Amino acid sequence: MLKVLIVDDEPGAIKALKYALDWESFGFVVAGEAMNGSMAIERLKENHYDLLFTDIRMPGISGLELIAVIREHSDLPIIVVSGYEEFEYVKECLKHGVKDYLLKPVDENEVIKLLKNVQQDIKSAAELNQKLHLGVPAMRDQLLKKWAHGGMTSSQALAQLHLLNMDLKEQGWYSCLLIEMDFQEMMDVHRTERDIEVLSFAVRNVIEEVLGSTGYVFEESLERYGVILMDDEASTLEEAYEQGIHRAESIKQCVRQYVKLPITIGVGEAAESASLLKHSLDSAAVMLDRKFLLGQDSIITYKKGGNERKSLSISSIETTKHLIEAMQLGDRERVAELLSQQLEQFVHQEAPKSVIQSVLFDLLATLIRMEREWVNAKQDDASLAADELQRILQASSVQELIQYTKERCLQVMAQLEETRKDQRSHAIDQVKRIVAKEYASNLSLKSIAETIYMNPVYLGHLFKASEGKSFNDYLLQVRMEHAKAQLTCTNKKIYAIANEVGYRQMDWFYKKFKEYTGLSAGEFRAQYAQGEEERS
């Protein structure tokens, strides 16, 4: 309920106004009464009121004097209730910003209308104050961020920050930190977006608590805070930088202890004045980029990686060549070794994230082409799938990317091995079909290899590995079995049978048949014929 104070030297006038309407139904309550201006001032000192009704003519301090006193320190809504319709009174009241000037006896509907207006004004004022209360931190964040990024001069920034009661000096040691919250390390299916916001807010509170008056925080992005540090005590640039590292360590320790959230901090170089703040922020960003190489939940400083990036000489083409060779040979250990060497090279040369992604983009695209050429010739698209692109772009570390690349290499190798098994099986089936159809001709492994477009030596190895015997032994077996069938089932002459199974020289046929069966062709036929007679 909004509290009302009624001031009038006539008790009857107070009662008339007090009981003229149901105040509570309109959100008000008459919480105080005063017989004159002096008493009203005491009431206002003792309690808070949201609306004042006052008479004009009163002994001692008049209504006009009371209004003047109130206006010195408050914009309390005031409604004048008077029995005198004098222009001078009205003009004086308007000058002091009263809500309205009512004549006694007051009209109930007019009072109700005024109460509603006052209630709306109070609500609007409260909303405005809330917006201003919330807006000042946002305004400060935007100002600090703009200054740190070089969007305004230090003199402009310091002047505007002064208006927000932040007094900073142009000269003095300044440095920046970039703090990234590693939410992915603790994400689970039960954590909501609201949970993340609460964690982020808690991290900011801890940072501000640790900094005290030595620095200011601003929101850089949804997962990242920027910090501007001031140091009036350091005597050298190196000492100021050491202080920055010390504060980063304190922040990390406290966030880990109180919020249980891993964070990574990039420590920027110290600057000798406020005008060099952008350089410090840029260097902090360079350090934070190394998170991709050095991993999360760490403090990254120039002392960890040297003050300058080394020139990059990533021999990605040569690495890819060796990697493909190892994959073709099915050498999993060599594949793992080459990828480990590539990882070491990335870290040693402090390769930027964009360069690492580019190298691995090319490598993975090569794997896709290998799948197309070796595994699925019908697949024309050799580009990276959308989910693979996302996997590369969203990887949080180079180790994660290398591991994913290794998994893809092994996957392609497994597919290649399976495809080769199918191809080998198909090739052997083709050889057998050709032998079954053309065994009587002048057949050789070389002629078959030419027919199915394979290297005869490789085909010979495949055949022996699959069948456990050489091609020539298999061809001999097929010819001899056909010869045996002819000898036992027909009365054909032996030389005719030899010719039908592919032998043009009788001596050679006789020799091979006896080696194969242990009998000459005539003995084999005679033995089979005797066996048939006995069975019959």
Coordinates of C-alpha atoms in Angstrom, one line a residue:
M1 CA 0.0 0.0 0.0
L2 CA 1.1 3.6 -0.8
K3 CA 1.2 5.7 2.4
V4 CA -0.6 9.1 2.5
L5 CA 0.0 12.0 4.9
I6 CA -2.9 14.5 5.4
V7 CA -2.0 18.0 6.8
D8 CA -4.7 20.4 7.9
D9 CA -5.3 22.7 10.9
E10 CA -9.0 21.7 11.0
P11 CA -9.6 18.2 12.4
G12 CA -13.0 18.1 10.6
A13 CA -11.3 18.6 7.3
I14 CA -8.9 15.8 7.9
K15 CA -11.7 13.4 8.9
A16 CA -13.8 14.5 5.8
L17 CA -10.9 13.6 3.5
K18 CA -9.9 10.5 5.4
Y19 CA -13.4 9.0 5.2
A20 CA -14.4 10.3 1.8
L21 CA -13.4 7.1 0.1
D22 CA -12.1 3.5 0.5
W23 CA -8.4 4.3 0.1
E24 CA -7.2 0.7 0.2
S25 CA -9.3 -0.3 -2.8
F26 CA -7.1 2.1 -4.8
G27 CA -3.9 0.9 -3.3
F28 CA -3.4 3.7 -0.6
V29 CA -3.7 4.0 3.1
V30 CA -3.9 7.1 5.3
A31 CA -0.8 6.5 7.4
G32 CA -0.3 9.9 9.0
E33 CA -2.0 13.1 10.1
A34 CA -0.6 16.5 11.0
M35 CA -2.3 19.7 12.3
N36 CA 0.3 22.2 10.9
G37 CA 3.4 22.5 8.8
S38 CA 5.9 21.9 11.7
M39 CA 4.2 18.7 12.7
A40 CA 4.1 17.5 9.0
I41 CA 7.9 18.1 8.7
E42 CA 8.4 15.9 11.8
R43 CA 6.2 13.2 10.4
L44 CA 8.2 13.2 7.1
K45 CA 11.4 12.9 9.1
E46 CA 10.1 9.9 11.0
N47 CA 8.5 7.9 8.2
H48 CA 8.3 7.5 4.5
Y49 CA 5.2 8.7 2.6
D50 CA 4.2 8.3 -1.0
L51 CA 1.6 11.2 -1.2
L52 CA 0.9 14.4 0.7
F53 CA -2.4 16.2 1.0
T54 CA -2.0 19.7 2.6
D55 CA -4.0 22.8 3.3
I56 CA -2.6 26.3 2.4
R57 CA -3.5 28.5 5.3
M58 CA -2.2 27.1 8.6
P59 CA -0.7 28.7 11.7
G60 CA 3.1 28.6 12.0
I61 CA 4.5 27.1 8.8
S62 CA 1.9 27.5 6.1
G63 CA 1.2 25.0 3.4
L64 CA 3.2 27.0 0.9
E65 CA 6.2 27.1 3.2
L66 CA 5.8 23.4 3.9
I67 CA 5.9 22.6 0.1
A68 CA 9.0 24.8 -0.3
V69 CA 10.8 22.9 2.5
I70 CA 9.8 19.5 1.0
R71 CA 11.0 20.5 -2.5
E72 CA 14.5 21.2 -1.2
H73 CA 15.2 17.5 -0.9
S74 CA 12.2 15.5 -2.3
D75 CA 9.9 15.2 -5.3
L76 CA 7.1 13.7 -3.1
P77 CA 3.7 14.0 -4.9
I78 CA 1.7 16.8 -3.3
I79 CA -2.0 17.7 -3.7
V80 CA -3.2 21.0 -2.3
V81 CA -6.7 21.1 -0.7
S82 CA -7.8 24.7 0.0
G83 CA -11.0 26.7 0.7
Y84 CA -9.5 29.7 -1.1
E85 CA -9.6 30.0 -4.9
E86 CA -6.9 32.6 -5.2
F87 CA -4.8 32.8 -8.3
E88 CA -1.6 33.7 -6.4
Y89 CA -1.9 30.6 -4.3
V90 CA -2.5 28.4 -7.4
K91 CA 0.5 30.0 -9.2
E92 CA 2.8 29.5 -6.2
C93 CA 1.7 25.9 -5.9
L94 CA 2.3 25.2 -9.6
K95 CA 5.8 26.7 -9.3
H96 CA 6.6 24.1 -6.7
G97 CA 5.3 21.3 -8.9
V98 CA 2.2 20.1 -7.0
K99 CA 0.0 17.5 -8.6
D100 CA -3.2 19.5 -8.3
Y101 CA -5.1 22.2 -6.5
L102 CA -8.4 21.1 -5.1
L103 CA -11.1 23.2 -3.5
K104 CA -13.0 22.2 -0.4
P105 CA -15.2 20.3 -0.2
V106 CA -13.3 17.9 -2.4
D107 CA -15.1 15.9 -5.1
E108 CA -14.7 12.1 -4.5
N109 CA -14.3 11.2 -8.2
E110 CA -11.7 13.9 -8.6
V111 CA -9.7 12.5 -5.7
I112 CA -10.0 9.0 -7.2
K113 CA -8.8 10.2 -10.5
L114 CA -5.8 11.9 -8.9
L115 CA -4.9 8.7 -6.9
K116 CA -4.8 6.6 -10.0
N117 CA -2.6 9.2 -11.7
V118 CA -0.2 9.3 -8.7
Q119 CA -0.1 5.5 -8.5
Q120 CA 0.8 5.3 -12.2
D121 CA 3.4 8.0 -11.8
I122 CA 5.0 6.2 -8.8
K123 CA 5.0 2.9 -10.8
S124 CA 6.6 4.6 -13.8
A125 CA 9.2 6.2 -11.6
A126 CA 10.0 2.9 -10.0
E127 CA 10.4 1.2 -13.4
L128 CA 12.6 4.0 -14.6
N129 CA 14.8 3.8 -11.5
Q130 CA 15.1 0.0 -12.0
K131 CA 16.1 0.5 -15.6
L132 CA 18.7 3.1 -14.6
H133 CA 19.9 0.8 -11.8
L134 CA 20.4 -2.0 -14.3
G135 CA 21.5 0.3 -17.1
V136 CA 24.5 1.8 -15.3
P137 CA 26.5 -1.5 -15.2
A138 CA 25.6 -2.1 -18.8
M139 CA 26.7 1.4 -19.7
R140 CA 29.9 0.9 -17.8
D141 CA 30.6 -2.4 -19.5
Q142 CA 30.1 -0.9 -23.0
L143 CA 32.3 2.0 -22.1
L144 CA 35.1 -0.2 -20.7
K145 CA 34.9 -2.6 -23.7
K146 CA 34.9 0.3 -26.2
W147 CA 38.0 1.8 -24.6
A148 CA 39.9 -1.5 -24.3
H149 CA 39.2 -2.2 -28.0
G150 CA 40.4 1.2 -29.1
G151 CA 37.0 2.6 -30.0
M152 CA 37.7 5.8 -28.1
T153 CA 40.7 7.7 -26.8
S154 CA 41.8 7.3 -23.3
S155 CA 40.9 10.9 -22.5
Q156 CA 37.4 10.4 -23.7
A157 CA 37.1 7.2 -21.8
L158 CA 38.4 8.6 -18.5
A159 CA 36.1 11.6 -18.8
Q160 CA 33.0 9.5 -19.3
L161 CA 34.1 7.0 -16.6
H162 CA 34.4 9.9 -14.2
L163 CA 30.7 10.6 -14.7
L164 CA 30.0 7.1 -13.5
N165 CA 32.1 7.7 -10.3
M166 CA 35.1 5.8 -11.7
D167 CA 38.2 8.0 -11.3
L168 CA 41.2 6.6 -13.3
K169 CA 44.4 8.4 -14.3
E170 CA 46.0 8.7 -17.7
Q171 CA 49.5 7.9 -16.4
G172 CA 50.1 4.6 -14.6
W173 CA 50.5 0.9 -15.3
Y174 CA 47.6 -0.7 -17.1
S175 CA 47.1 -4.2 -18.3
C176 CA 44.3 -6.5 -19.5
L177 CA 43.2 -10.0 -18.8
L178 CA 40.8 -12.1 -20.9
I179 CA 38.9 -14.7 -18.9
E180 CA 37.1 -17.5 -20.7
M181 CA 34.7 -19.8 -18.9
D182 CA 35.1 -23.4 -19.9
F183 CA 31.5 -24.4 -19.7
Q184 CA 32.0 -27.4 -22.0
E185 CA 34.1 -29.1 -19.3
M186 CA 31.1 -29.3 -17.1
M187 CA 28.1 -29.5 -19.5
D188 CA 25.5 -32.2 -18.9
V189 CA 22.0 -32.8 -20.1
H190 CA 20.5 -31.5 -16.9
R191 CA 22.2 -28.1 -17.1
T192 CA 19.9 -25.3 -18.4
E193 CA 20.7 -22.0 -20.1
R194 CA 19.6 -20.4 -16.8
D195 CA 22.2 -22.5 -15.0
I196 CA 24.9 -21.2 -17.3
E197 CA 23.7 -17.5 -16.7
V198 CA 23.9 -18.1 -12.9
L199 CA 27.4 -19.5 -13.2
S200 CA 28.5 -16.7 -15.4
F201 CA 27.1 -14.1 -12.9
A202 CA 28.8 -15.9 -10.0
V203 CA 32.2 -15.9 -11.9
R204 CA 31.9 -12.1 -12.4
N205 CA 31.1 -11.6 -8.7
V206 CA 34.2 -13.6 -7.7
I207 CA 36.4 -11.7 -10.2
E208 CA 35.1 -8.3 -8.8
E209 CA 35.6 -9.4 -5.3
V210 CA 39.2 -10.5 -6.0
L211 CA 40.0 -7.3 -7.8
G212 CA 38.5 -4.9 -5.3
S213 CA 39.6 -1.4 -6.4
T214 CA 42.5 -2.6 -8.5
G215 CA 40.6 -3.4 -11.6
Y216 CA 37.3 -3.4 -13.5
V217 CA 35.4 -6.2 -15.3
F218 CA 33.4 -5.9 -18.6
E219 CA 31.6 -8.5 -20.6
E220 CA 33.5 -9.4 -23.7
S221 CA 31.1 -12.1 -24.9
L222 CA 28.7 -14.8 -23.5
E223 CA 31.6 -16.9 -22.3
R224 CA 34.3 -14.4 -21.9
Y225 CA 35.1 -11.5 -19.5
G226 CA 37.6 -8.7 -20.0
V227 CA 39.5 -7.2 -17.1
I228 CA 41.3 -3.8 -16.9
L229 CA 44.0 -3.8 -14.2
M230 CA 45.5 -0.7 -12.7
D231 CA 48.8 -0.6 -10.7
D232 CA 50.2 2.5 -9.1
E233 CA 52.9 0.6 -7.1
A234 CA 54.9 -1.2 -9.7
S235 CA 58.2 0.4 -10.6
T236 CA 58.9 -1.4 -13.9
L237 CA 57.0 -2.8 -16.8
E238 CA 58.1 -6.3 -15.8
E239 CA 56.9 -5.8 -12.3
A240 CA 53.5 -4.6 -13.5
Y241 CA 53.3 -7.7 -15.7
E242 CA 54.1 -10.0 -12.8
Q243 CA 51.3 -8.3 -10.8
G244 CA 48.9 -9.1 -13.6
I245 CA 49.9 -12.8 -13.5
H246 CA 49.5 -12.8 -9.7
R247 CA 46.0 -11.4 -10.0
A248 CA 45.1 -13.9 -12.7
E249 CA 46.2 -16.7 -10.4
S250 CA 44.1 -15.4 -7.5
I251 CA 41.1 -15.1 -9.8
K252 CA 41.5 -18.6 -11.1
Q253 CA 42.0 -20.1 -7.7
C254 CA 38.9 -18.4 -6.2
V255 CA 36.6 -19.2 -9.2
R256 CA 37.7 -22.8 -9.0
Q257 CA 37.1 -22.9 -5.2
Y258 CA 33.7 -21.0 -5.0
V259 CA 32.1 -21.6 -8.4
K260 CA 33.7 -25.0 -9.3
L261 CA 34.1 -23.8 -12.9
P262 CA 37.3 -24.2 -14.9
I263 CA 38.5 -21.0 -16.6
T264 CA 41.3 -20.1 -18.9
I265 CA 43.0 -16.7 -18.6
G266 CA 45.1 -14.9 -21.2
V267 CA 47.4 -12.3 -19.5
G268 CA 48.1 -9.3 -21.7
E269 CA 51.3 -7.2 -21.7
A270 CA 51.5 -4.3 -19.2
A271 CA 51.2 -0.8 -20.7
E272 CA 52.8 2.4 -19.4
S273 CA 49.6 4.5 -19.8
A274 CA 45.9 4.4 -20.4
S275 CA 46.4 5.2 -24.0
L276 CA 48.1 1.9 -24.6
L277 CA 45.3 -0.2 -23.2
K278 CA 44.3 -1.7 -26.6
H279 CA 47.8 -3.2 -27.1
S280 CA 47.5 -5.0 -23.8
L281 CA 44.0 -6.4 -24.7
D282 CA 45.3 -7.5 -28.1
S283 CA 48.2 -9.3 -26.5
A284 CA 45.8 -11.0 -24.0
A285 CA 43.7 -12.2 -27.0
V286 CA 46.9 -13.7 -28.5
M287 CA 47.6 -15.5 -25.3
L288 CA 44.0 -16.8 -25.0
D289 CA 44.2 -18.1 -28.6
R290 CA 47.0 -20.5 -27.3
K291 CA 44.3 -22.2 -25.3
F292 CA 43.7 -24.3 -28.4
L293 CA 47.3 -25.5 -28.2
L294 CA 47.9 -25.6 -24.5
G295 CA 44.5 -26.7 -23.3
Q296 CA 41.8 -25.4 -21.0
D297 CA 41.8 -24.4 -17.3
S298 CA 45.2 -22.6 -17.5
I299 CA 46.8 -19.2 -17.2
I300 CA 48.6 -18.4 -20.5
T301 CA 51.4 -15.8 -20.4
Y302 CA 54.2 -14.8 -22.7
K303 CA 56.6 -16.7 -20.4
K304 CA 54.9 -19.9 -21.4
G305 CA 55.4 -19.6 -25.1
G306 CA 57.9 -16.9 -25.9
N307 CA 57.2 -13.3 -26.8
E308 CA 56.8 -13.9 -30.6
R309 CA 55.2 -16.5 -32.7
K310 CA 57.8 -18.5 -34.6
S311 CA 57.5 -18.6 -38.4
L312 CA 55.3 -21.5 -39.5
S313 CA 56.7 -24.1 -41.8
I314 CA 54.1 -26.8 -41.6
S315 CA 54.9 -29.5 -44.2
S316 CA 51.3 -30.6 -44.4
I317 CA 51.6 -31.9 -48.0
E318 CA 54.5 -34.2 -47.0
T319 CA 52.7 -35.4 -43.9
T320 CA 49.6 -36.2 -45.8
K321 CA 51.6 -38.1 -48.4
H322 CA 53.3 -40.3 -45.7
L323 CA 50.0 -40.7 -43.9
I324 CA 48.3 -42.0 -47.0
E325 CA 51.1 -44.5 -47.7
A326 CA 50.8 -45.8 -44.1
M327 CA 47.1 -46.1 -44.5
Q328 CA 47.5 -48.0 -47.8
L329 CA 49.8 -50.4 -46.0
G330 CA 47.4 -50.8 -43.1
D331 CA 50.1 -49.6 -40.7
R332 CA 48.1 -48.2 -37.8
E333 CA 51.2 -47.5 -35.6
R334 CA 52.8 -45.4 -38.3
V335 CA 49.5 -43.4 -38.7
A336 CA 49.4 -42.7 -35.0
E337 CA 53.1 -41.7 -35.0
L338 CA 52.7 -39.3 -38.0
L339 CA 49.7 -37.6 -36.3
S340 CA 51.6 -37.3 -33.0
Q341 CA 54.5 -35.6 -34.9
Q342 CA 52.1 -33.2 -36.5
L343 CA 50.6 -32.3 -33.1
E344 CA 54.1 -31.7 -31.7
Q345 CA 54.9 -29.5 -34.7
F346 CA 51.7 -27.4 -34.2
V347 CA 52.6 -26.8 -30.5
H348 CA 56.3 -26.2 -31.2
Q349 CA 55.6 -23.6 -33.8
E350 CA 52.6 -22.1 -31.9
A351 CA 50.4 -22.4 -35.0
P352 CA 47.3 -20.2 -35.0
K353 CA 44.0 -22.0 -34.7
S354 CA 43.0 -21.0 -38.2
V355 CA 46.2 -22.5 -39.7
I356 CA 45.7 -25.8 -37.8
Q357 CA 42.1 -26.0 -39.0
S358 CA 43.1 -25.3 -42.5
V359 CA 45.8 -28.1 -42.5
L360 CA 43.3 -30.6 -41.0
F361 CA 40.5 -29.5 -43.4
D362 CA 42.8 -30.5 -46.3
L363 CA 43.8 -33.8 -44.6
L364 CA 40.2 -34.7 -43.9
A365 CA 39.1 -33.7 -47.4
T366 CA 41.9 -36.1 -48.7
L367 CA 40.4 -38.9 -46.5
I368 CA 37.0 -38.2 -48.1
R369 CA 38.5 -38.6 -51.6
M370 CA 40.2 -41.8 -50.5
E371 CA 36.9 -43.2 -49.4
R372 CA 35.4 -42.2 -52.7
E373 CA 38.2 -43.7 -54.8
W374 CA 38.9 -46.8 -52.7
V375 CA 35.7 -47.7 -50.9
N376 CA 32.7 -46.3 -52.7
A377 CA 33.4 -45.4 -56.3
K378 CA 29.8 -44.4 -56.8
Q379 CA 30.1 -41.5 -54.3
D380 CA 30.9 -38.4 -56.3
D381 CA 30.9 -35.9 -53.5
A382 CA 34.4 -35.6 -52.0
S383 CA 33.7 -32.6 -49.8
L384 CA 33.5 -32.6 -46.0
A385 CA 30.1 -33.3 -44.5
A386 CA 28.4 -30.6 -42.5
D387 CA 28.8 -32.5 -39.2
E388 CA 32.5 -32.9 -39.9
L389 CA 32.9 -29.2 -40.6
Q390 CA 31.1 -28.4 -37.3
R391 CA 33.4 -30.9 -35.5
I392 CA 36.5 -29.1 -36.8
L393 CA 35.2 -25.6 -36.2
Q394 CA 33.9 -26.3 -32.7
A395 CA 36.9 -28.3 -31.4
S396 CA 38.2 -26.8 -28.2
S397 CA 41.8 -27.9 -28.6
V398 CA 44.3 -29.1 -31.2
Q399 CA 44.5 -32.4 -29.3
E400 CA 40.8 -32.9 -29.8
L401 CA 41.2 -32.3 -33.6
I402 CA 44.2 -34.6 -33.9
Q403 CA 42.3 -37.3 -32.1
Y404 CA 39.3 -36.9 -34.4
T405 CA 41.6 -37.1 -37.4
K406 CA 43.1 -40.3 -36.1
E407 CA 39.7 -41.8 -35.6
R408 CA 38.8 -40.9 -39.2
C409 CA 42.0 -42.3 -40.5
L410 CA 41.4 -45.6 -38.7
Q411 CA 37.8 -45.6 -40.0
V412 CA 38.9 -45.2 -43.6
M413 CA 41.6 -47.9 -43.1
A414 CA 39.0 -50.3 -41.8
Q415 CA 36.7 -49.5 -44.7
L416 CA 39.6 -50.0 -47.1
E417 CA 40.5 -53.3 -45.6
E418 CA 36.9 -54.5 -45.9
T419 CA 36.8 -53.3 -49.5
R420 CA 40.0 -55.0 -50.3
K421 CA 38.6 -58.3 -48.9
D422 CA 35.6 -57.9 -51.1
Q423 CA 37.8 -57.0 -54.1
R424 CA 40.1 -60.0 -53.5
S425 CA 37.1 -62.3 -53.1
H426 CA 35.6 -61.0 -56.3
A427 CA 38.9 -61.3 -58.2
I428 CA 39.3 -65.0 -57.0
D429 CA 35.8 -65.7 -58.1
Q430 CA 36.5 -64.2 -61.5
V431 CA 39.6 -66.4 -61.9
K432 CA 37.7 -69.5 -61.0
R433 CA 34.9 -68.7 -63.4
I434 CA 37.3 -68.2 -66.2
V435 CA 39.2 -71.4 -65.4
A436 CA 35.9 -73.4 -65.2
K437 CA 34.9 -72.1 -68.6
E438 CA 38.2 -72.0 -70.5
Y439 CA 40.4 -74.7 -68.8
A440 CA 40.8 -76.5 -72.2
S441 CA 42.4 -73.5 -73.8
N442 CA 45.9 -72.2 -73.6
L443 CA 45.2 -70.5 -70.2
S444 CA 47.7 -68.7 -68.0
L445 CA 47.6 -66.4 -64.9
K446 CA 49.0 -63.6 -67.0
S447 CA 46.2 -63.8 -69.6
I448 CA 43.5 -63.9 -66.9
A449 CA 45.2 -60.9 -65.0
E450 CA 45.0 -58.9 -68.2
T451 CA 41.3 -59.8 -68.6
I452 CA 40.4 -58.5 -65.1
Y453 CA 42.9 -55.6 -65.2
M454 CA 45.1 -56.8 -62.3
N455 CA 48.8 -57.2 -61.9
P456 CA 49.6 -60.9 -62.5
V457 CA 52.1 -61.2 -59.6
Y458 CA 49.7 -59.5 -57.2
L459 CA 46.9 -61.7 -58.5
G460 CA 49.0 -64.8 -58.0
H461 CA 49.7 -63.8 -54.3
L462 CA 46.0 -63.2 -53.8
F463 CA 45.0 -66.5 -55.3
K464 CA 47.5 -68.5 -53.2
A465 CA 46.5 -66.7 -50.0
S466 CA 42.8 -67.4 -50.7
E467 CA 43.0 -71.0 -52.0
G468 CA 46.1 -72.3 -50.3
K469 CA 47.6 -73.4 -53.6
S470 CA 49.1 -71.7 -56.7
F471 CA 47.1 -70.8 -59.8
N472 CA 49.0 -73.5 -61.8
D473 CA 48.2 -76.2 -59.2
Y474 CA 44.6 -75.1 -59.2
L475 CA 44.5 -75.2 -63.1
L476 CA 46.1 -78.6 -63.0
Q477 CA 43.5 -79.8 -60.5
V478 CA 40.6 -78.7 -62.6
R479 CA 42.0 -80.3 -65.8
M480 CA 42.8 -83.5 -64.1
E481 CA 39.4 -83.8 -62.5
H482 CA 37.8 -83.3 -65.9
A483 CA 40.1 -85.9 -67.3
K484 CA 39.2 -88.4 -64.6
A485 CA 35.5 -87.8 -65.3
Q486 CA 36.1 -88.4 -69.0
L487 CA 38.1 -91.6 -68.4
T488 CA 35.4 -93.1 -66.1
C489 CA 32.3 -91.9 -67.9
T490 CA 33.2 -92.2 -71.6
N491 CA 35.0 -94.5 -74.1
K492 CA 36.9 -91.6 -75.7
K493 CA 40.5 -92.2 -76.6
I494 CA 43.0 -91.0 -74.1
Y495 CA 44.6 -88.6 -76.5
A496 CA 41.2 -87.0 -77.3
I497 CA 40.5 -86.5 -73.5
A498 CA 44.0 -85.0 -73.1
N499 CA 43.2 -82.5 -75.9
E500 CA 39.8 -81.7 -74.4
V501 CA 41.3 -80.7 -71.0
G502 CA 44.0 -78.5 -72.5
Y503 CA 47.0 -80.7 -73.2
R504 CA 48.4 -80.7 -76.7
Q505 CA 51.4 -82.9 -75.9
M506 CA 50.5 -86.5 -74.9
D507 CA 53.7 -87.1 -73.0
W508 CA 53.1 -84.1 -70.8
F509 CA 49.5 -85.1 -70.1
Y510 CA 50.6 -88.7 -69.2
K511 CA 53.3 -87.3 -66.8
K512 CA 51.0 -84.9 -65.1
F513 CA 48.1 -87.4 -64.8
K514 CA 50.3 -90.0 -63.1
E515 CA 51.8 -87.4 -60.7
Y516 CA 48.2 -86.3 -59.8
T517 CA 46.6 -89.7 -59.4
G518 CA 49.5 -92.1 -58.9
L519 CA 48.3 -94.1 -61.9
S520 CA 48.6 -93.9 -65.6
A521 CA 45.5 -92.9 -67.6
G522 CA 45.1 -96.5 -68.8
E523 CA 45.5 -98.0 -65.3
F524 CA 43.0 -95.4 -63.9
R525 CA 40.4 -96.3 -66.6
A526 CA 41.0 -100.1 -66.1
Q527 CA 40.8 -99.8 -62.3
Y528 CA 37.6 -97.8 -62.5
A529 CA 36.0 -100.2 -65.0
Q530 CA 36.8 -103.3 -62.7
G531 CA 35.3 -101.5 -59.8
E532 CA 32.2 -100.8 -61.8
E533 CA 31.9 -104.5 -62.8
E534 CA 32.3 -105.7 -59.2
R535 CA 29.6 -103.3 -58.0
S536 CA 27.2 -104.5 -60.6

